[in-house]
PDB file of C-alpha atoms in Angstrom:
ATOM      1  CA  VAL A   1       0.000   0.000   0.000  1.00  0.00           C
ATOM      2  CA  ALA A   2       1.288   3.481  -0.827  1.00  0.00           C
ATOM      3  CA  ASP A   3       2.606   5.325   2.228  1.00  0.00           C
ATOM      4  CA  TYR A   4      -0.163   7.930   2.146  1.00  0.00           C
ATOM      5  CA  ALA A   5      -2.898   5.240   2.168  1.00  0.00           C
ATOM      6  CA  ILE A   6      -1.595   3.014   4.993  1.00  0.00           C
ATOM      7  CA  GLY A   7      -3.536   4.969   7.615  1.00  0.00           C
ATOM      8  CA  TYR A   8      -7.209   5.869   7.347  1.00  0.00           C
ATOM      9  CA  PRO A   9      -8.520   8.353   6.388  1.00  0.00           C
ATOM     10  CA  PHE A  10      -6.659   9.187   3.199  1.00  0.00           C
ATOM     11  CA  ALA A  11      -7.610  10.843  -0.078  1.00  0.00           C
ATOM     12  CA  TYR A  12      -7.078   9.319  -3.497  1.00  0.00           C
ATOM     13  CA  ARG A  13      -4.752  11.312  -5.732  1.00  0.00           C
ATOM     14  CA  PRO A  14      -6.546  13.421  -8.388  1.00  0.00           C
ATOM     15  CA  GLU A  15      -5.379  11.172 -11.240  1.00  0.00           C
ATOM     16  CA  ASP A  16      -6.790   8.114  -9.429  1.00  0.00           C
ATOM     17  CA  ARG A  17     -10.074   9.849  -8.529  1.00  0.00           C
ATOM     18  CA  VAL A  18     -10.842  10.373 -12.227  1.00  0.00           C
ATOM     19  CA  LEU A  19     -10.703   6.617 -12.857  1.00  0.00           C
ATOM     20  CA  LEU A  20     -12.190   5.549  -9.517  1.00  0.00           C
ATOM     21  CA  SER A  21     -15.128   7.979  -9.329  1.00  0.00           C
ATOM     22  CA  PRO A  22     -17.653   5.440 -10.769  1.00  0.00           C
ATOM     23  CA  TYR A  23     -16.698   3.093  -7.912  1.00  0.00           C
ATOM     24  CA  MET A  24     -17.185   5.779  -5.267  1.00  0.00           C
ATOM     25  CA  ASN A  25     -20.718   6.894  -6.076  1.00  0.00           C
ATOM     26  CA  GLY A  26     -22.133   6.193  -2.614  1.00  0.00           C
ATOM     27  CA  ALA A  27     -23.790   9.121  -0.909  1.00  0.00           C
ATOM     28  CA  GLY A  28     -22.052  10.692   2.059  1.00  0.00           C
ATOM     29  CA  LEU A  29     -23.014   9.931   5.619  1.00  0.00           C
ATOM     30  CA  THR A  30     -26.306  11.658   6.394  1.00  0.00           C
ATOM     31  CA  SER A  31     -28.371  11.558   9.557  1.00  0.00           C
ATOM     32  CA  GLY A  32     -31.410   9.317   9.416  1.00  0.00           C
ATOM     33  CA  ASP A  33     -29.765   6.953   6.956  1.00  0.00           C
ATOM     34  CA  PRO A  34     -29.554   3.495   8.598  1.00  0.00           C
ATOM     35  CA  LEU A  35     -26.214   2.819   6.932  1.00  0.00           C
ATOM     36  CA  ALA A  36     -24.793   6.109   8.254  1.00  0.00           C
ATOM     37  CA  GLY A  37     -25.240   5.098  11.885  1.00  0.00           C
ATOM     38  CA  TRP A  38     -23.976   1.594  11.232  1.00  0.00           C
ATOM     39  CA  VAL A  39     -20.809   2.868   9.512  1.00  0.00           C
ATOM     40  CA  ALA A  40     -20.279   5.525  12.201  1.00  0.00           C
ATOM     41  CA  ASN A  41     -19.886   2.714  14.757  1.00  0.00           C
ATOM     42  CA  LEU A  42     -16.987   1.191  12.789  1.00  0.00           C
ATOM     43  CA  TRP A  43     -14.556   4.030  13.301  1.00  0.00           C
ATOM     44  CA  LYS A  44     -14.528   7.315  15.162  1.00  0.00           C
ATOM     45  CA  PRO A  45     -12.858  10.297  13.461  1.00  0.00           C
ATOM     46  CA  GLY A  46      -9.483  10.913  15.037  1.00  0.00           C
ATOM     47  CA  GLU A  47      -9.017   7.244  15.987  1.00  0.00           C
ATOM     48  CA  PRO A  48      -5.720   6.072  14.448  1.00  0.00           C
ATOM     49  CA  ILE A  49      -6.310   2.970  12.346  1.00  0.00           C
ATOM     50  CA  GLN A  50      -4.652   1.293   9.410  1.00  0.00           C
ATOM     51  CA  THR A  51      -6.791   1.123   6.268  1.00  0.00           C
ATOM     52  CA  TYR A  52      -6.507  -2.686   6.059  1.00  0.00           C
ATOM     53  CA  ALA A  53      -7.515  -2.996   9.721  1.00  0.00           C
ATOM     54  CA  LEU A  54     -10.609  -0.834   9.141  1.00  0.00           C
ATOM     55  CA  LEU A  55     -11.667  -2.873   6.113  1.00  0.00           C
ATOM     56  CA  GLN A  56     -11.068  -6.132   7.971  1.00  0.00           C
ATOM     57  CA  ARG A  57     -13.130  -4.754  10.879  1.00  0.00           C
ATOM     58  CA  LEU A  58     -15.954  -3.990   8.433  1.00  0.00           C
ATOM     59  CA  SER A  59     -15.809  -7.469   6.908  1.00  0.00           C
ATOM     60  CA  ALA A  60     -15.750  -9.179  10.316  1.00  0.00           C
ATOM     61  CA  ARG A  61     -18.591  -7.030  11.646  1.00  0.00           C
ATOM     62  CA  ILE A  62     -20.884  -8.068   8.796  1.00  0.00           C
ATOM     63  CA  GLN A  63     -20.013 -11.730   9.313  1.00  0.00           C
ATOM     64  CA  LYS A  64     -20.450 -11.599  13.111  1.00  0.00           C
ATOM     65  CA  THR A  65     -23.572  -9.440  13.405  1.00  0.00           C
ATOM     66  CA  LEU A  66     -25.694 -10.620  10.473  1.00  0.00           C
ATOM     67  CA  ALA A  67     -27.015 -14.094   9.705  1.00  0.00           C
ATOM     68  CA  TYR A  68     -26.077 -15.736   6.413  1.00  0.00           C
ATOM     69  CA  GLN A  69     -29.056 -17.016   4.454  1.00  0.00           C
ATOM     70  CA  ILE A  70     -29.132 -18.816   1.121  1.00  0.00           C
ATOM     71  CA  ARG A  71     -31.489 -16.773  -1.048  1.00  0.00           C
ATOM     72  CA  GLU A  72     -32.774 -18.150  -4.327  1.00  0.00           C
ATOM     73  CA  GLU A  73     -34.737 -14.983  -5.135  1.00  0.00           C
ATOM     74  CA  PRO A  74     -33.191 -12.871  -7.886  1.00  0.00           C
ATOM     75  CA  GLY A  75     -31.578  -9.526  -7.182  1.00  0.00           C
ATOM     76  CA  VAL A  76     -29.521  -8.000  -4.430  1.00  0.00           C
ATOM     77  CA  GLN A  77     -30.897  -6.471  -1.243  1.00  0.00           C
ATOM     78  CA  THR A  78     -30.034  -2.849  -0.569  1.00  0.00           C
ATOM     79  CA  ALA A  79     -27.652  -2.204   2.306  1.00  0.00           C
ATOM     80  CA  ALA A  80     -30.567  -0.787   4.334  1.00  0.00           C
ATOM     81  CA  ASP A  81     -32.647  -3.950   3.679  1.00  0.00           C
ATOM     82  CA  THR A  82     -29.812  -6.224   4.780  1.00  0.00           C
ATOM     83  CA  LEU A  83     -29.334  -4.225   7.985  1.00  0.00           C
ATOM     84  CA  SER A  84     -33.050  -4.118   8.797  1.00  0.00           C
ATOM     85  CA  ARG A  85     -33.569  -7.831   8.113  1.00  0.00           C
ATOM     86  CA  GLY A  86     -30.379  -8.882   9.848  1.00  0.00           C
ATOM     87  CA  THR A  87     -29.868 -11.538   7.171  1.00  0.00           C
ATOM     88  CA  GLY A  88     -28.559 -11.803   3.663  1.00  0.00           C
ATOM     89  CA  SER A  89     -26.822 -13.934   1.084  1.00  0.00           C
ATOM     90  CA  CYS A  90     -23.206 -13.516   0.027  1.00  0.00           C
ATOM     91  CA  ARG A  91     -24.244 -11.034  -2.675  1.00  0.00           C
ATOM     92  CA  ASP A  92     -26.211  -9.007  -0.090  1.00  0.00           C
ATOM     93  CA  PHE A  93     -23.232  -8.974   2.281  1.00  0.00           C
ATOM     94  CA  ALA A  94     -20.897  -7.948  -0.570  1.00  0.00           C
ATOM     95  CA  ASN A  95     -23.250  -5.091  -1.468  1.00  0.00           C
ATOM     96  CA  LEU A  96     -23.402  -3.935   2.167  1.00  0.00           C
ATOM     97  CA  PHE A  97     -19.591  -4.015   2.343  1.00  0.00           C
ATOM     98  CA  MET A  98     -19.361  -2.011  -0.907  1.00  0.00           C
ATOM     99  CA  GLU A  99     -21.833   0.634   0.224  1.00  0.00           C
ATOM    100  CA  ALA A 100     -20.169   0.973   3.632  1.00  0.00           C
ATOM    101  CA  SER A 101     -16.735   1.280   1.976  1.00  0.00           C
ATOM    102  CA  ARG A 102     -18.053   3.956  -0.350  1.00  0.00           C
ATOM    103  CA  ARG A 103     -19.509   5.855   2.622  1.00  0.00           C
ATOM    104  CA  LEU A 104     -15.990   5.821   4.047  1.00  0.00           C
ATOM    105  CA  GLY A 105     -14.756   7.438   0.803  1.00  0.00           C
ATOM    106  CA  LEU A 106     -13.183   4.309  -0.651  1.00  0.00           C
ATOM    107  CA  ALA A 107     -13.611   2.952  -4.188  1.00  0.00           C
ATOM    108  CA  SER A 108     -15.281  -0.464  -4.133  1.00  0.00           C
ATOM    109  CA  ARG A 109     -16.564  -2.998  -6.647  1.00  0.00           C
ATOM    110  CA  PHE A 110     -18.597  -6.229  -6.705  1.00  0.00           C
ATOM    111  CA  VAL A 111     -16.964  -9.574  -7.517  1.00  0.00           C
ATOM    112  CA  SER A 112     -18.687 -12.800  -8.504  1.00  0.00           C
ATOM    113  CA  GLY A 113     -17.018 -16.179  -8.723  1.00  0.00           C
ATOM    114  CA  TYR A 114     -16.475 -19.292  -6.647  1.00  0.00           C
ATOM    115  CA  LEU A 115     -15.052 -20.192  -3.265  1.00  0.00           C
ATOM    116  CA  HIS A 116     -13.106 -23.420  -2.871  1.00  0.00           C
ATOM    117  CA  ALA A 117     -14.536 -24.959   0.287  1.00  0.00           C
ATOM    118  CA  GLU A 118     -15.201 -28.465   1.513  1.00  0.00           C
ATOM    119  CA  PRO A 119     -18.714 -29.644   0.583  1.00  0.00           C
ATOM    120  CA  SER A 120     -21.142 -29.794   3.487  1.00  0.00           C
ATOM    121  CA  ALA A 121     -24.881 -29.743   4.170  1.00  0.00           C
ATOM    122  CA  ALA A 122     -24.739 -25.932   3.986  1.00  0.00           C
ATOM    123  CA  ASN A 123     -22.253 -25.771   1.100  1.00  0.00           C
ATOM    124  CA  TYR A 124     -23.271 -27.961  -1.804  1.00  0.00           C
ATOM    125  CA  GLY A 125     -21.624 -25.740  -4.368  1.00  0.00           C
ATOM    126  CA  SER A 126     -22.745 -22.430  -5.814  1.00  0.00           C
ATOM    127  CA  THR A 127     -21.472 -19.133  -7.057  1.00  0.00           C
ATOM    128  CA  HIS A 128     -20.062 -16.769  -4.457  1.00  0.00           C
ATOM    129  CA  ALA A 129     -19.748 -12.987  -4.179  1.00  0.00           C
ATOM    130  CA  TRP A 130     -17.435 -10.612  -2.335  1.00  0.00           C
ATOM    131  CA  ALA A 131     -16.176  -7.043  -2.693  1.00  0.00           C
ATOM    132  CA  GLU A 132     -12.909  -5.375  -3.599  1.00  0.00           C
ATOM    133  CA  VAL A 133     -11.549  -1.993  -2.492  1.00  0.00           C
ATOM    134  CA  PHE A 134      -8.927  -0.019  -4.393  1.00  0.00           C
ATOM    135  CA  LEU A 135      -5.891   0.713  -2.229  1.00  0.00           C
ATOM    136  CA  PRO A 136      -3.216   2.941  -3.796  1.00  0.00           C
ATOM    137  CA  GLY A 137      -0.030   1.002  -4.430  1.00  0.00           C
ATOM    138  CA  ALA A 138      -1.727  -2.359  -3.813  1.00  0.00           C
ATOM    139  CA  GLY A 139      -4.554  -2.171  -6.366  1.00  0.00           C
ATOM    140  CA  TRP A 140      -7.906  -3.907  -5.918  1.00  0.00           C
ATOM    141  CA  LYS A 141      -7.948  -5.996  -2.731  1.00  0.00           C
ATOM    142  CA  GLY A 142     -10.766  -8.411  -1.906  1.00  0.00           C
ATOM    143  CA  PHE A 143     -12.737  -8.749   1.315  1.00  0.00           C
ATOM    144  CA  ASP A 144     -15.281 -11.515   1.890  1.00  0.00           C
ATOM    145  CA  PRO A 145     -17.848 -10.419   4.496  1.00  0.00           C
ATOM    146  CA  THR A 146     -19.650 -13.777   4.298  1.00  0.00           C
ATOM    147  CA  ILE A 147     -16.698 -15.449   6.001  1.00  0.00           C
ATOM    148  CA  GLY A 148     -15.264 -12.260   7.530  1.00  0.00           C
ATOM    149  CA  LYS A 149     -11.846 -12.580   5.926  1.00  0.00           C
ATOM    150  CA  ILE A 150      -9.549 -11.076   3.336  1.00  0.00           C
ATOM    151  CA  VAL A 151      -9.897 -12.806  -0.029  1.00  0.00           C
ATOM    152  CA  GLY A 152      -7.255 -15.469  -0.621  1.00  0.00           C
ATOM    153  CA  THR A 153      -6.253 -18.221  -2.980  1.00  0.00           C
ATOM    154  CA  ASP A 154      -9.521 -20.132  -2.404  1.00  0.00           C
ATOM    155  CA  HIS A 155     -11.494 -17.336  -4.103  1.00  0.00           C
ATOM    156  CA  ILE A 156     -11.856 -17.653  -7.869  1.00  0.00           C
ATOM    157  CA  ALA A 157     -13.085 -14.430  -9.487  1.00  0.00           C
ATOM    158  CA  VAL A 158     -15.137 -14.756 -12.662  1.00  0.00           C
ATOM    159  CA  SER A 159     -16.407 -11.196 -13.090  1.00  0.00           C
ATOM    160  CA  VAL A 160     -16.228  -7.764 -11.489  1.00  0.00           C
ATOM    161  CA  ALA A 161     -18.530  -4.776 -11.824  1.00  0.00           C
ATOM    162  CA  ARG A 162     -19.275  -1.387 -10.363  1.00  0.00           C
ATOM    163  CA  LEU A 163     -22.813  -2.496  -9.464  1.00  0.00           C
ATOM    164  CA  PRO A 164     -24.003  -5.940  -8.286  1.00  0.00           C
ATOM    165  CA  GLU A 165     -26.890  -5.976 -10.752  1.00  0.00           C
ATOM    166  CA  SER A 166     -24.338  -5.840 -13.589  1.00  0.00           C
ATOM    167  CA  VAL A 167     -23.245  -9.375 -12.665  1.00  0.00           C
ATOM    168  CA  PRO A 168     -26.427 -11.466 -12.664  1.00  0.00           C
ATOM    169  CA  PRO A 169     -26.176 -15.172 -11.856  1.00  0.00           C
ATOM    170  CA  ILE A 170     -26.638 -17.687 -14.631  1.00  0.00           C
ATOM    171  CA  ALA A 171     -30.287 -18.356 -15.364  1.00  0.00           C
ATOM    172  CA  GLY A 172     -32.044 -20.739 -17.697  1.00  0.00           C
ATOM    173  CA  SER A 173     -34.872 -23.164 -18.145  1.00  0.00           C
ATOM    174  CA  PHE A 174     -35.341 -26.871 -18.658  1.00  0.00           C
ATOM    175  CA  VAL A 175     -38.081 -28.537 -20.655  1.00  0.00           C
ATOM    176  CA  GLY A 176     -38.639 -32.267 -20.487  1.00  0.00           C
ATOM    177  CA  PRO A 177     -41.285 -34.973 -20.331  1.00  0.00           C
ATOM    178  CA  PRO A 178     -43.524 -35.277 -17.251  1.00  0.00           C
ATOM    179  CA  GLY A 179     -41.533 -36.511 -14.277  1.00  0.00           C
ATOM    180  CA  ALA A 180     -38.193 -35.355 -15.684  1.00  0.00           C
ATOM    181  CA  ARG A 181     -35.948 -33.366 -13.400  1.00  0.00           C
ATOM    182  CA  LEU A 182     -32.749 -31.390 -13.577  1.00  0.00           C
ATOM    183  CA  ASP A 183     -30.165 -31.369 -10.800  1.00  0.00           C
ATOM    184  CA  VAL A 184     -27.448 -28.720 -10.825  1.00  0.00           C
ATOM    185  CA  GLY A 185     -24.333 -28.563  -8.709  1.00  0.00           C
ATOM    186  CA  VAL A 186     -21.017 -26.761  -8.598  1.00  0.00           C
ATOM    187  CA  TRP A 187     -17.804 -28.440  -7.547  1.00  0.00           C
ATOM    188  CA  VAL A 188     -14.587 -26.525  -7.118  1.00  0.00           C
ATOM    189  CA  THR A 189     -11.582 -28.778  -6.655  1.00  0.00           C
ATOM    190  CA  GLU A 190      -7.913 -28.051  -6.288  1.00  0.00           C
ATOM    191  CA  LEU A 191      -5.696 -29.419  -9.051  1.00  0.00           C
ATOM    192  CA  ASP A 192      -2.484 -31.249  -8.198  1.00  0.00           C
TER     193      ASP A 192
END
């Protein structure tokens, strides 16, 4: 990370702001906004904190305070919906992380892909979503609020976008004779 961005808050350089402005379009913190109060509890102005530590705190807070829920319904909940419901899917958590990061003045984007994890009753294979934040000197760095960790080698990015709705999941239909069925699964395995 560039020296000037190690500690939070920092300001992007003018040449970076031109390119990053589409990823920073979140509104500022305003009273009455449920996200404003939630973000205000992450960090108090004047409190010395490293940028990575703040972003990790944000990721961990989402994972610890909200309940993960598999959602088959299309679309992404707004950050306010996720906070009011107290639950969300990985795409909802990624969107909340993005909006909170943007409220902190940081450029953020949505990532869709896969997470290599052992199959279980709760994880039978599916797409996965997380967020990335642009850190000067380091580039785009991923944070996965569903598991509360920094993105690592088990995350496989397929697409990135400024807005979650720009990366819709695969959809389709199946037509067959009566009684026919279609089973779909995703398996991510490590190659030797």
